[in-house]
Amino acid sequence: MNIIGFFIAVFLLVLVPYIGLWKLFEKAGVPGWKALIPLYNAYTMIELSGRPVWWWFLLLVPGLNILVAFGVTIDFIKSYGKLSLGQILGSVTIPFILFPKWGFDKETTYWGPSVTPEFKAKHQKKLAKSSAREWTEAIIFAVVAATLIRTLFIEAYTIPTPSMERSLLVGDFLFVSKVNYGARMPITPVSFPFAHHTMPLIGTKAYWDGIKLPYYRLPGLSDVKKGDVVVFNYPMEADTPLNRPVDKRENYIKRCQGAPGDTIALLQAQVYVDGKPMPNPPGSQIDYTVLDNGTPLNPDVLQELEVTQYDNTLSPTMTKASAAKIKGFSNIKSIAPNIAKLGVGDPSIFPNGTPQYKLKATDKDFNWNVDNFGPIIVPKKGWTVKLDSLTLPVYGRAIEVYEGNKLEIANGEVKINGQKATSYTFKMNYYWMMGDNRHDSADSRYWGFVPEDHIVGKALFIWMSWDDNAGFFSKIRWSRLFRGIN
């Protein structure tokens, strides 16, 4: 949405309803100017509908205030005889149409406080509901309440891939907190309830991106910390062919290894932050090469040690603890981690494969790989980076795609939004995310930084774990139920 569209949206969503509210206040004998004062107008609406004053204080509670605001609005319009289901739904979905319509409608009058016993007794027949309407209102309320809970407080998430093994397993069902980092307000507000980006069965888009709101996050309990297991939107879905809005990009789950301003490096599969080794999660694993004496490893032992074999290769994936136990078996000649060689570059590793961000076409790729990487600095809001042949490939995508600038590189010269630039100051914080399954995880090593507006929430605990490959009576991993995520 451009700046003109943004101001049009503000006018429709904020100013126009206030005009209607002014006229409705006057119908109740209240000075219309009170409609223009934020929070005080809500206090007046509560008074006119007969709700107790303490309801106003609920409007100050983040998250709960949205649900209370719906209730205040519905009680208020009932006080003017707007009792039908369509009028109730319209008051919270299109107030910029209905409030002015009712405000300037001569037949719309103030009936009195709608929540009082006297009002209900006087208008008993009009307030009576059919069974169908009661069910409809109950379903609508449930959908609205569930949507608010998912948006503001907590949401369920399922682990679809092995990228976080053995900390999190395929089939783990998690609860993800929106409160810890602060709930992100919807960027694409018009969408089908309970569908993320694609409609079930028919496969079409589950949202309309004609309206996009600016990024805003409610205050949280803490910032994203190193070591947190974080759910975020996959940044690469900003590209063709998907071109999805930020909040409709696929949800990924990884562990935060680098916070804004950190210097990240990998050496021999060990993560270093600001020159110090980061503790490896107990469940982290990599590939190993196993050489036996001709007697293969017992499948039951492999299962007990939670060793993953891919197509019976001799390079199973396991934790360091499992590797130490296997090393002691009498039929094992040797076991060693498969660590990529230092100085041998991988073209699939970030920031390789992005020729559009090279200062010169002849600039060489970085000789980084999945186990040896960096060092690079994770961008921090307000940090200024010099733009040259070493930094442009690393930060070009963040500058252009995530921060919405027009970046041009030609003849060794850089232009940002048409102006020659030798440096850039970041507008957002960024994070470095990696899977605990280091050799089977598509993460920041492949596609770079995660912007702060992509952060969804913090993984809290596993409430259910289901093993598709186990026997019928062993499908539930009972030992993992209600386990916290560290």
mmCIF file of N, CA and C in Angstrom, residues 199-267:
data_model
loop_
_atom_site.group_PDB
_atom_site.id
_atom_site.type_symbol
_atom_site.label_atom_id
_atom_site.label_comp_id
_atom_site.label_asym_id
_atom_site.label_seq_id
_atom_site.Cartn_x
_atom_site.Cartn_y
_atom_site.Cartn_z
ATOM 1 N N MET A 199 -6.477 -22.010 0.958
ATOM 2 C CA MET A 199 -7.752 -22.602 1.342
ATOM 3 C C MET A 199 -7.668 -24.120 1.288
ATOM 4 N N PRO A 200 -8.168 -24.808 2.315
ATOM 5 C CA PRO A 200 -8.183 -26.271 2.260
ATOM 6 C C PRO A 200 -9.068 -26.771 1.125
ATOM 7 N N LEU A 201 -8.714 -27.896 0.575
ATOM 8 C CA LEU A 201 -9.436 -28.593 -0.492
ATOM 9 C C LEU A 201 -9.310 -27.900 -1.851
ATOM 10 N N ILE A 202 -9.650 -26.614 -1.940
ATOM 11 C CA ILE A 202 -9.664 -25.972 -3.258
ATOM 12 C C ILE A 202 -8.313 -25.371 -3.629
ATOM 13 N N GLY A 203 -7.444 -25.109 -2.639
ATOM 14 C CA GLY A 203 -6.076 -24.686 -2.919
ATOM 15 C C GLY A 203 -5.893 -23.250 -3.377
ATOM 16 N N THR A 204 -6.916 -22.415 -3.267
ATOM 17 C CA THR A 204 -6.771 -21.009 -3.653
ATOM 18 C C THR A 204 -6.255 -20.184 -2.475
ATOM 19 N N LYS A 205 -5.948 -18.917 -2.719
ATOM 20 C CA LYS A 205 -5.461 -18.045 -1.658
ATOM 21 C C LYS A 205 -6.529 -17.873 -0.580
ATOM 22 N N ALA A 206 -6.097 -17.887 0.668
ATOM 23 C CA ALA A 206 -7.025 -17.736 1.787
ATOM 24 C C ALA A 206 -7.047 -16.303 2.310
ATOM 25 N N TYR A 207 -6.529 -15.385 1.542
ATOM 26 C CA TYR A 207 -6.463 -13.992 1.976
ATOM 27 C C TYR A 207 -6.634 -13.073 0.771
ATOM 28 N N TRP A 208 -6.940 -11.806 1.077
ATOM 29 C CA TRP A 208 -6.990 -10.774 0.040
ATOM 30 C C TRP A 208 -5.970 -9.716 0.409
ATOM 31 N N ASP A 209 -5.012 -9.475 -0.482
ATOM 32 C CA ASP A 209 -3.936 -8.542 -0.161
ATOM 33 C C ASP A 209 -4.184 -7.142 -0.714
ATOM 34 N N GLY A 210 -5.444 -6.827 -0.974
ATOM 35 C CA GLY A 210 -5.775 -5.476 -1.420
ATOM 36 C C GLY A 210 -5.574 -4.446 -0.327
ATOM 37 N N ILE A 211 -5.663 -4.891 0.933
ATOM 38 C CA ILE A 211 -5.385 -4.018 2.074
ATOM 39 C C ILE A 211 -4.224 -4.615 2.852
ATOM 40 N N LYS A 212 -3.168 -3.845 3.022
ATOM 41 C CA LYS A 212 -2.025 -4.258 3.838
ATOM 42 C C LYS A 212 -1.748 -3.169 4.860
ATOM 43 N N LEU A 213 -1.687 -3.564 6.119
ATOM 44 C CA LEU A 213 -1.456 -2.605 7.193
ATOM 45 C C LEU A 213 0.029 -2.541 7.538
ATOM 46 N N PRO A 214 0.485 -1.420 8.092
ATOM 47 C CA PRO A 214 1.894 -1.325 8.497
ATOM 48 C C PRO A 214 2.212 -2.319 9.608
ATOM 49 N N TYR A 215 3.461 -2.731 9.677
ATOM 50 C CA TYR A 215 3.908 -3.651 10.728
ATOM 51 C C TYR A 215 3.808 -2.977 12.091
ATOM 52 N N TYR A 216 3.160 -3.662 13.029
ATOM 53 C CA TYR A 216 3.087 -3.174 14.409
ATOM 54 C C TYR A 216 3.032 -4.372 15.343
ATOM 55 N N ARG A 217 3.763 -4.281 16.449
ATOM 56 C CA ARG A 217 3.805 -5.365 17.430
ATOM 57 C C ARG A 217 3.475 -4.807 18.811
ATOM 58 N N LEU A 218 2.600 -5.504 19.525
ATOM 59 C CA LEU A 218 2.275 -5.113 20.890
ATOM 60 C C LEU A 218 3.486 -5.327 21.794
ATOM 61 N N PRO A 219 3.556 -4.610 22.915
ATOM 62 C CA PRO A 219 4.666 -4.840 23.851
ATOM 63 C C PRO A 219 4.688 -6.292 24.320
ATOM 64 N N GLY A 220 5.887 -6.857 24.438
ATOM 65 C CA GLY A 220 6.037 -8.247 24.857
ATOM 66 C C GLY A 220 6.747 -8.363 26.188
ATOM 67 N N LEU A 221 6.940 -9.596 26.628
ATOM 68 C CA LEU A 221 7.629 -9.850 27.889
ATOM 69 C C LEU A 221 9.137 -9.750 27.737
ATOM 70 N N SER A 222 9.644 -10.019 26.530
ATOM 71 C CA SER A 222 11.088 -9.980 26.306
ATOM 72 C C SER A 222 11.369 -9.890 24.816
ATOM 73 N N ASP A 223 12.618 -9.621 24.487
ATOM 74 C CA ASP A 223 13.063 -9.697 23.101
ATOM 75 C C ASP A 223 13.424 -11.140 22.768
ATOM 76 N N VAL A 224 13.596 -11.426 21.483
ATOM 77 C CA VAL A 224 14.083 -12.746 21.072
ATOM 78 C C VAL A 224 15.513 -12.899 21.579
ATOM 79 N N LYS A 225 15.772 -13.996 22.282
ATOM 80 C CA LYS A 225 17.096 -14.230 22.862
ATOM 81 C C LYS A 225 17.789 -15.384 22.149
ATOM 82 N N LYS A 226 19.110 -15.352 22.185
ATOM 83 C CA LYS A 226 19.886 -16.474 21.635
ATOM 84 C C LYS A 226 19.528 -17.743 22.392
ATOM 85 N N GLY A 227 19.271 -18.799 21.655
ATOM 86 C CA GLY A 227 18.874 -20.066 22.253
ATOM 87 C C GLY A 227 17.381 -20.302 22.246
ATOM 88 N N ASP A 228 16.575 -19.250 22.033
ATOM 89 C CA ASP A 228 15.121 -19.420 21.965
ATOM 90 C C ASP A 228 14.745 -20.226 20.720
ATOM 91 N N VAL A 229 13.728 -21.073 20.864
ATOM 92 C CA VAL A 229 13.148 -21.758 19.705
ATOM 93 C C VAL A 229 11.995 -20.888 19.212
ATOM 94 N N VAL A 230 12.103 -20.425 17.974
ATOM 95 C CA VAL A 230 11.242 -19.359 17.462
ATOM 96 C C VAL A 230 10.496 -19.817 16.212
ATOM 97 N N VAL A 231 9.213 -19.469 16.139
ATOM 98 C CA VAL A 231 8.430 -19.648 14.911
ATOM 99 C C VAL A 231 8.420 -18.310 14.176
ATOM 100 N N PHE A 232 8.683 -18.357 12.875
ATOM 101 C CA PHE A 232 8.741 -17.134 12.076
ATOM 102 C C PHE A 232 8.255 -17.431 10.662
ATOM 103 N N ASN A 233 7.973 -16.388 9.919
ATOM 104 C CA ASN A 233 7.570 -16.535 8.516
ATOM 105 C C ASN A 233 8.804 -16.657 7.639
ATOM 106 N N TYR A 234 8.754 -17.602 6.703
ATOM 107 C CA TYR A 234 9.890 -17.895 5.828
ATOM 108 C C TYR A 234 10.162 -16.701 4.913
ATOM 109 N N PRO A 235 11.298 -16.027 5.064
ATOM 110 C CA PRO A 235 11.526 -14.779 4.317
ATOM 111 C C PRO A 235 11.561 -14.935 2.803
ATOM 112 N N MET A 236 11.973 -16.102 2.300
ATOM 113 C CA MET A 236 12.153 -16.253 0.856
ATOM 114 C C MET A 236 10.841 -16.293 0.080
ATOM 115 N N GLU A 237 9.697 -16.387 0.772
ATOM 116 C CA GLU A 237 8.416 -16.384 0.064
ATOM 117 C C GLU A 237 7.980 -14.983 -0.341
ATOM 118 N N ALA A 238 8.868 -14.004 -0.121
ATOM 119 C CA ALA A 238 8.624 -12.675 -0.684
ATOM 120 C C ALA A 238 8.853 -12.677 -2.184
ATOM 121 N N ASP A 239 9.535 -13.714 -2.680
ATOM 122 C CA ASP A 239 9.948 -13.764 -4.078
ATOM 123 C C ASP A 239 8.888 -14.417 -4.963
ATOM 124 N N THR A 240 9.057 -14.218 -6.273
ATOM 125 C CA THR A 240 8.246 -14.901 -7.275
ATOM 126 C C THR A 240 8.543 -16.405 -7.202
ATOM 127 N N PRO A 241 7.549 -17.287 -7.351
ATOM 128 C CA PRO A 241 6.191 -17.007 -7.830
ATOM 129 C C PRO A 241 5.171 -16.741 -6.732
ATOM 130 N N LEU A 242 5.536 -16.933 -5.449
ATOM 131 C CA LEU A 242 4.539 -16.833 -4.392
ATOM 132 C C LEU A 242 4.196 -15.380 -4.058
ATOM 133 N N ASN A 243 5.218 -14.564 -3.844
ATOM 134 C CA ASN A 243 5.001 -13.139 -3.526
ATOM 135 C C ASN A 243 3.980 -12.959 -2.406
ATOM 136 N N ARG A 244 4.110 -13.750 -1.360
ATOM 137 C CA ARG A 244 3.132 -13.673 -0.272
ATOM 138 C C ARG A 244 3.433 -12.503 0.666
ATOM 139 N N PRO A 245 2.379 -11.913 1.258
ATOM 140 C CA PRO A 245 2.604 -10.893 2.289
ATOM 141 C C PRO A 245 3.343 -11.507 3.477
ATOM 142 N N VAL A 246 3.973 -10.667 4.281
ATOM 143 C CA VAL A 246 4.821 -11.145 5.379
ATOM 144 C C VAL A 246 4.096 -12.140 6.268
ATOM 145 N N ASP A 247 2.893 -11.796 6.731
ATOM 146 C CA ASP A 247 2.204 -12.643 7.704
ATOM 147 C C ASP A 247 1.528 -13.856 7.074
ATOM 148 N N LYS A 248 1.594 -13.979 5.748
ATOM 149 C CA LYS A 248 1.019 -15.143 5.077
ATOM 150 C C LYS A 248 2.096 -16.064 4.507
ATOM 151 N N ARG A 249 3.344 -15.797 4.817
ATOM 152 C CA ARG A 249 4.415 -16.690 4.383
ATOM 153 C C ARG A 249 4.467 -17.913 5.291
ATOM 154 N N GLU A 250 5.017 -18.993 4.773
ATOM 155 C CA GLU A 250 5.041 -20.269 5.489
ATOM 156 C C GLU A 250 5.705 -20.109 6.854
ATOM 157 N N ASN A 251 5.153 -20.800 7.859
ATOM 158 C CA ASN A 251 5.748 -20.783 9.191
ATOM 159 C C ASN A 251 6.922 -21.753 9.266
ATOM 160 N N TYR A 252 8.054 -21.266 9.751
ATOM 161 C CA TYR A 252 9.234 -22.091 10.004
ATOM 162 C C TYR A 252 9.525 -22.060 11.497
ATOM 163 N N ILE A 253 10.235 -23.077 11.969
ATOM 164 C CA ILE A 253 10.662 -23.092 13.366
ATOM 165 C C ILE A 253 12.142 -23.447 13.430
ATOM 166 N N LYS A 254 12.916 -22.598 14.075
ATOM 167 C CA LYS A 254 14.354 -22.797 14.232
ATOM 168 C C LYS A 254 14.778 -22.240 15.590
ATOM 169 N N ARG A 255 16.068 -22.394 15.870
ATOM 170 C CA ARG A 255 16.620 -21.835 17.103
ATOM 171 C C ARG A 255 17.392 -20.555 16.768
ATOM 172 N N CYS A 256 17.171 -19.522 17.555
ATOM 173 C CA CYS A 256 17.890 -18.270 17.344
ATOM 174 C C CYS A 256 19.341 -18.438 17.789
ATOM 175 N N GLN A 257 20.262 -18.249 16.853
ATOM 176 C CA GLN A 257 21.687 -18.346 17.161
ATOM 177 C C GLN A 257 22.365 -16.980 17.171
ATOM 178 N N GLY A 258 21.715 -15.978 16.600
ATOM 179 C CA GLY A 258 22.303 -14.649 16.567
ATOM 180 C C GLY A 258 21.254 -13.576 16.701
ATOM 181 N N ALA A 259 21.471 -12.639 17.638
ATOM 182 C CA ALA A 259 20.562 -11.522 17.861
ATOM 183 C C ALA A 259 21.106 -10.279 17.154
ATOM 184 N N PRO A 260 20.299 -9.218 17.059
ATOM 185 C CA PRO A 260 20.763 -8.006 16.381
ATOM 186 C C PRO A 260 22.083 -7.493 16.951
ATOM 187 N N GLY A 261 23.027 -7.217 16.061
ATOM 188 C CA GLY A 261 24.329 -6.697 16.469
ATOM 189 C C GLY A 261 25.375 -7.751 16.740
ATOM 190 N N ASP A 262 24.973 -9.028 16.803
ATOM 191 C CA ASP A 262 25.934 -10.114 17.048
ATOM 192 C C ASP A 262 26.796 -10.366 15.816
ATOM 193 N N THR A 263 28.015 -10.822 16.057
ATOM 194 C CA THR A 263 28.888 -11.294 14.986
ATOM 195 C C THR A 263 28.861 -12.812 14.987
ATOM 196 N N ILE A 264 28.375 -13.396 13.893
ATOM 197 C CA ILE A 264 28.157 -14.838 13.791
ATOM 198 C C ILE A 264 29.238 -15.478 12.935
ATOM 199 N N ALA A 265 29.714 -16.646 13.381
ATOM 200 C CA ALA A 265 30.653 -17.431 12.579
ATOM 201 C C ALA A 265 30.457 -18.905 12.897
ATOM 202 N N LEU A 266 30.731 -19.763 11.920
ATOM 203 C CA LEU A 266 30.750 -21.214 12.119
ATOM 204 C C LEU A 266 32.144 -21.712 11.774
ATOM 205 N N LEU A 267 32.673 -22.552 12.638
ATOM 206 C CA LEU A 267 33.978 -23.163 12.387
ATOM 207 C C LEU A 267 33.901 -24.622 12.799
#
